[in-house]
Tab-separated table of C-alpha atoms and ligand atoms in Angstrom:
chain	number	residue	atom	x	y	z
A	1	UNK	CA	-33.631	182.493	-26.263
A	2	UNK	CA	-30.241	181.418	-25.015
A	3	UNK	CA	-29.865	179.993	-21.524
A	4	UNK	CA	-28.392	182.204	-18.829
A	5	UNK	CA	-24.785	181.474	-17.937
A	6	UNK	CA	-24.926	179.356	-14.820
A	7	UNK	CA	-21.642	180.390	-13.276
A	8	UNK	CA	-21.238	184.026	-12.274
A	9	UNK	CA	-18.040	185.581	-10.969
A	10	UNK	CA	-18.259	188.735	-8.860
A	11	UNK	CA	-15.000	190.659	-8.509
A	12	UNK	CA	-13.994	194.146	-7.506
A	13	UNK	CA	-11.505	195.965	-5.313
A	14	UNK	CA	-11.301	195.191	-1.625
A	15	UNK	CA	-13.733	197.411	0.284
A	16	UNK	CA	-16.036	198.105	-2.666
A	17	UNK	CA	-18.858	196.212	-0.932
A	18	UNK	CA	-18.911	192.724	-2.501
A	19	UNK	CA	-19.688	190.901	0.760
A	20	UNK	CA	-22.281	193.504	1.746
A	21	UNK	CA	-24.116	193.236	-1.574
A	22	UNK	CA	-24.040	189.434	-1.576
A	23	UNK	CA	-25.245	189.285	2.045
A	24	UNK	CA	-28.116	191.656	1.223
A	25	UNK	CA	-29.082	189.567	-1.779
A	26	UNK	CA	-29.008	186.301	0.152
A	27	UNK	CA	-31.115	187.750	2.955
A	28	UNK	CA	-33.875	188.240	0.398
A	29	UNK	CA	-33.122	185.105	-1.611
A	30	UNK	CA	-31.428	182.507	0.614
A	31	UNK	CA	-31.495	180.037	-2.268
A	32	UNK	CA	-28.707	181.957	-4.048
A	33	UNK	CA	-25.722	179.665	-3.595
A	34	UNK	CA	-22.323	181.234	-2.949
A	35	UNK	CA	-19.160	179.167	-3.046
A	36	UNK	CA	-17.245	179.174	0.257
A	37	UNK	CA	-13.547	179.679	-0.492
A	38	UNK	CA	-10.565	178.324	1.364
A	39	UNK	CA	-8.118	180.919	2.656
A	40	UNK	CA	-4.952	181.173	4.706
A	41	UNK	CA	-6.085	184.614	5.976
A	42	UNK	CA	-7.007	184.795	9.658
A	43	UNK	CA	-10.696	185.219	10.480
A	44	UNK	CA	-11.966	188.728	11.174
A	45	UNK	CA	-14.072	189.213	14.292
A	46	UNK	CA	-17.445	187.610	13.648
A	47	UNK	CA	-16.238	185.391	10.789
A	48	UNK	CA	-16.840	181.687	11.284
A	49	UNK	CA	-15.044	178.711	9.779
A	50	UNK	CA	-17.120	177.142	7.021
A	51	UNK	CA	-19.408	180.186	6.721
A	52	UNK	CA	-17.464	183.139	5.228
A	53	UNK	CA	-14.438	180.936	4.464
A	54	UNK	CA	-12.831	177.616	5.200
A	55	UNK	CA	-9.917	178.938	7.249
A	56	UNK	CA	-6.891	176.716	6.628
A	57	UNK	CA	-3.179	176.842	7.366
A	58	UNK	CA	-0.449	176.911	4.717
A	59	UNK	CA	0.048	173.165	4.828
A	60	UNK	CA	-3.643	172.462	4.314
A	61	UNK	CA	-3.757	174.941	1.416
A	62	UNK	CA	-0.711	173.248	-0.166
A	63	UNK	CA	-2.606	169.954	-0.043
A	64	UNK	CA	-5.712	171.426	-1.669
A	65	UNK	CA	-3.528	172.702	-4.512
A	66	UNK	CA	-1.513	169.480	-4.836
A	67	UNK	CA	-4.673	167.342	-4.914
A	68	UNK	CA	-6.254	169.488	-7.628
A	69	UNK	CA	-9.133	170.333	-5.317
A	70	UNK	CA	-9.264	174.012	-6.269
A	71	UNK	CA	-10.994	175.345	-9.368
A	72	UNK	CA	-8.759	178.418	-9.162
A	73	UNK	CA	-6.572	180.052	-6.554
A	74	UNK	CA	-4.524	183.206	-6.071
A	75	UNK	CA	-2.352	185.122	-3.655
A	76	UNK	CA	-4.074	188.333	-2.587
A	77	UNK	CA	-2.443	190.864	-0.242
A	78	UNK	CA	-0.181	188.226	1.285
A	79	UNK	CA	-2.723	185.414	1.756
A	80	UNK	CA	-3.877	182.558	-0.456
A	81	UNK	CA	-7.511	182.108	-1.486
A	82	UNK	CA	-9.095	179.368	-3.592
A	83	UNK	CA	-12.434	177.975	-4.770
A	84	UNK	CA	-13.146	174.338	-3.824
A	85	UNK	CA	-13.903	172.625	-7.114
A	86	UNK	CA	-16.263	169.798	-6.108
A	87	UNK	CA	-19.073	171.881	-4.596
A	88	UNK	CA	-19.161	174.092	-7.696
A	89	UNK	CA	-19.218	171.110	-10.057
A	90	UNK	CA	-22.025	169.467	-8.033
A	91	UNK	CA	-24.200	172.603	-8.231
A	92	UNK	CA	-23.582	173.083	-11.948
A	93	UNK	CA	-24.383	169.401	-12.579
A	94	UNK	CA	-27.743	170.002	-10.919
A	95	UNK	CA	-28.333	172.977	-13.210
A	96	UNK	CA	-28.289	175.433	-10.321
A	97	UNK	CA	-26.708	178.898	-10.528
A	98	UNK	CA	-23.307	179.321	-8.914
A	99	UNK	CA	-21.822	182.556	-7.608
A	100	UNK	CA	-18.097	183.017	-6.928
A	101	UNK	CA	-16.822	186.118	-5.109
A	102	UNK	CA	-13.157	186.093	-6.058
A	103	UNK	CA	-10.339	188.425	-7.056
A	104	UNK	CA	-9.200	189.468	-10.538
A	105	UNK	CA	-6.574	186.723	-10.850
A	106	UNK	CA	-9.206	184.109	-9.992
A	107	UNK	CA	-11.712	185.654	-12.403
A	108	UNK	CA	-9.138	185.363	-15.191
A	109	UNK	CA	-8.516	181.693	-14.395
A	110	UNK	CA	-12.250	180.928	-14.433
A	111	UNK	CA	-12.684	182.722	-17.765
A	112	UNK	CA	-9.884	180.587	-19.165
A	113	UNK	CA	-11.258	177.264	-17.911
A	114	UNK	CA	-14.986	178.089	-18.228
A	115	UNK	CA	-15.455	180.604	-21.060
A	116	UNK	CA	-19.239	180.432	-20.605
A	117	UNK	CA	-19.006	182.033	-17.149
A	118	UNK	CA	-20.302	185.585	-16.797
A	119	UNK	CA	-17.879	188.014	-15.179
A	120	UNK	CA	-19.320	190.878	-13.155
A	121	UNK	CA	-17.190	193.751	-11.880
A	122	UNK	CA	-18.302	195.724	-8.844
A	123	UNK	CA	-16.904	199.263	-9.035
A	124	UNK	CA	-16.879	202.007	-6.397
A	125	UNK	CA	-18.594	205.354	-7.103
A	126	UNK	CA	-15.140	206.982	-6.791
A	127	UNK	CA	-11.590	206.232	-5.628
A	128	UNK	CA	-12.046	208.382	-2.512
A	129	UNK	CA	-15.198	206.498	-1.563
A	130	UNK	CA	-13.348	203.186	-1.949
A	131	UNK	CA	-10.608	204.400	0.410
A	132	UNK	CA	-13.264	205.586	2.898
A	133	UNK	CA	-15.075	202.238	2.824
A	134	UNK	CA	-11.942	200.146	3.183
A	135	UNK	CA	-10.608	202.237	6.064
A	136	UNK	CA	-14.096	202.633	7.553
A	137	UNK	CA	-14.575	198.873	7.775
A	138	UNK	CA	-11.903	198.948	10.450
A	139	UNK	CA	-10.780	195.356	9.952
A	140	UNK	CA	-7.264	195.905	8.597
A	141	UNK	CA	-4.105	197.676	9.726
A	142	UNK	CA	-2.855	200.634	7.656
A	143	UNK	CA	-0.182	198.392	6.057
A	144	UNK	CA	-2.790	195.921	4.890
A	145	UNK	CA	-5.077	198.738	3.707
A	146	UNK	CA	-2.199	200.119	1.621
A	147	UNK	CA	-1.504	196.687	0.160
A	148	UNK	CA	-5.184	196.260	-0.721
A	149	UNK	CA	-5.349	199.736	-2.296
A	150	UNK	CA	-2.331	198.898	-4.456
A	151	UNK	CA	-4.196	195.779	-5.622
A	152	UNK	CA	-7.322	197.910	-6.153
A	153	UNK	CA	-5.532	200.092	-8.714
A	154	UNK	CA	-4.688	196.979	-10.735
A	155	UNK	CA	-8.224	195.585	-10.395
A	156	UNK	CA	-9.861	198.886	-11.463
A	157	UNK	CA	-7.605	198.993	-14.538
A	158	UNK	CA	-8.922	195.551	-15.569
A	159	UNK	CA	-12.610	196.445	-15.552
A	160	UNK	CA	-12.858	196.084	-19.342
A	161	UNK	CA	-12.076	192.352	-19.045
A	162	UNK	CA	-15.470	191.841	-17.395
A	163	UNK	CA	-18.804	191.312	-19.150
A	164	UNK	CA	-20.716	193.739	-16.930
A	165	UNK	CA	-19.896	196.529	-14.483
A	166	UNK	CA	-22.177	197.419	-11.568
A	167	UNK	CA	-21.404	200.587	-9.590
A	168	UNK	CA	-21.990	200.123	-5.868
A	169	UNK	CA	-23.713	203.350	-4.944
A	170	UNK	CA	-26.785	201.718	-3.425
A	171	UNK	CA	-26.511	198.234	-1.918
A	172	UNK	CA	-30.211	197.565	-2.580
A	173	UNK	CA	-29.958	198.550	-6.236
A	174	UNK	CA	-26.793	196.584	-6.949
A	175	UNK	CA	-28.203	193.518	-5.186
A	176	UNK	CA	-31.286	193.738	-7.426
A	177	UNK	CA	-29.107	194.084	-10.548
A	178	UNK	CA	-27.002	191.104	-9.526
A	179	UNK	CA	-30.092	188.996	-8.870
A	180	UNK	CA	-31.285	189.777	-12.380
A	181	UNK	CA	-27.903	188.747	-13.829
A	182	UNK	CA	-28.089	185.493	-11.872
A	183	UNK	CA	-31.524	184.893	-13.317
A	184	UNK	CA	-33.065	184.620	-9.850
A	185	UNK	CA	-35.343	187.665	-9.788
B	201	LIG	P1	-15.628	193.860	0.115
B	201	LIG	O1	-16.365	192.580	0.440
B	201	LIG	O2	-15.766	194.247	-1.320
B	201	LIG	O3	-14.210	193.881	0.575
B	201	LIG	P2	-17.371	194.988	2.183
B	201	LIG	O4	-18.681	194.371	1.798
B	201	LIG	O5	-16.665	194.458	3.382
B	201	LIG	O6	-16.370	195.038	0.925
B	201	LIG	O7	-17.650	196.566	2.370
B	201	LIG	C1	-16.637	197.458	2.817
B	201	LIG	C2	-17.284	198.557	3.658
B	201	LIG	O8	-18.092	199.386	2.827
B	201	LIG	C3	-18.181	198.013	4.765
B	201	LIG	O9	-17.981	198.780	5.934
B	201	LIG	C4	-19.590	198.205	4.203
B	201	LIG	O10	-20.546	198.408	5.223
B	201	LIG	C5	-19.418	199.470	3.336
B	201	LIG	N1	-20.340	199.525	2.175
B	201	LIG	C6	-20.635	198.537	1.302
B	201	LIG	N2	-21.482	198.972	0.349
B	201	LIG	C7	-21.725	200.274	0.609
B	201	LIG	C8	-22.515	201.299	-0.026
B	201	LIG	N3	-23.234	201.071	-1.144
B	201	LIG	N4	-22.523	202.538	0.510
B	201	LIG	C9	-21.790	202.805	1.636
B	201	LIG	N5	-21.031	201.894	2.281
B	201	LIG	C10	-20.980	200.636	1.773
B	202	LIG	P1	-10.992	189.302	1.952
B	202	LIG	O1	-9.724	188.995	2.651
B	202	LIG	O2	-11.317	190.788	1.984
B	202	LIG	O3	-12.152	188.444	2.415
B	202	LIG	O4	-10.797	188.936	0.411
B	202	LIG	C1	-9.717	189.488	-0.305
B	202	LIG	C2	-9.886	189.229	-1.786
B	202	LIG	O5	-9.825	187.839	-2.037
B	202	LIG	C3	-11.230	189.708	-2.356
B	202	LIG	O6	-10.970	190.338	-3.595
B	202	LIG	C4	-11.990	188.429	-2.547
B	202	LIG	O7	-12.926	188.524	-3.598
B	202	LIG	C5	-10.863	187.489	-2.912
B	202	LIG	N1	-11.207	186.076	-2.769
B	202	LIG	C6	-12.004	185.493	-1.848
B	202	LIG	N2	-12.093	184.171	-2.072
B	202	LIG	C7	-11.347	183.908	-3.171
B	202	LIG	C8	-11.054	182.730	-3.918
B	202	LIG	O8	-11.505	181.632	-3.638
B	202	LIG	N3	-10.225	182.877	-4.980
B	202	LIG	C9	-9.705	184.077	-5.354
B	202	LIG	N4	-8.931	184.106	-6.423
B	202	LIG	N5	-9.953	185.205	-4.691
B	202	LIG	C10	-10.765	185.125	-3.601
């Protein structure tokens, strides 16, 4: 039997429910380790520095890039996001599973640098439901929603680049499927 891939990338359009699914999974299995990205985006209400993201300014992000501290990074809807390399390397060195929740551009970079990674795409049940979820979250202005929906069309068109697609109809079911892919339960 071959070993399970130890690095898993979860991608999917903004508003599809990535954070919700991962939060549900980690409530049941707190040992599932999720990389905390750096971003230049401003925190949403309730988001805390070092928990959902490391919130940094442009200058700090420039330094992370210049020092080679990011495993991958991308511009998404006007902000920069990147995965701190060291924490991921440390976990993988210990043989522990690693989960990255990143966008399509980041997923492509990881596939390039770590071909053994497994790429999981989270898809919405329908386009209309995606629009409802993104708007219903109530965290972005209409301009930003439109920008994210434009990105969503590109992300949905790239689904075939991923190893597996999970459709987020039920949070509980998708969380269980993701846990199985991670080899946790
Ligand atoms: P993402 O992290 O992919 O941008 P979120 O996890 O923030 O998306 O989810 C966007 C919105 O959709 C949230 O309001 C969330 O409560 C809702 N949501 C997530 N999954 C489901 C689901 N399976 N059914 C209905 N609503 C969902
Ligand atoms: P949000 O602003 O909604 O938290 O995230 C916007 C998008 O950025 C999502 O698709 C999310 O997966 C992605 N993202 C979050 N962190 C990273 C990262 O470190 N790298 C890349 N490439 N994308 C990220």
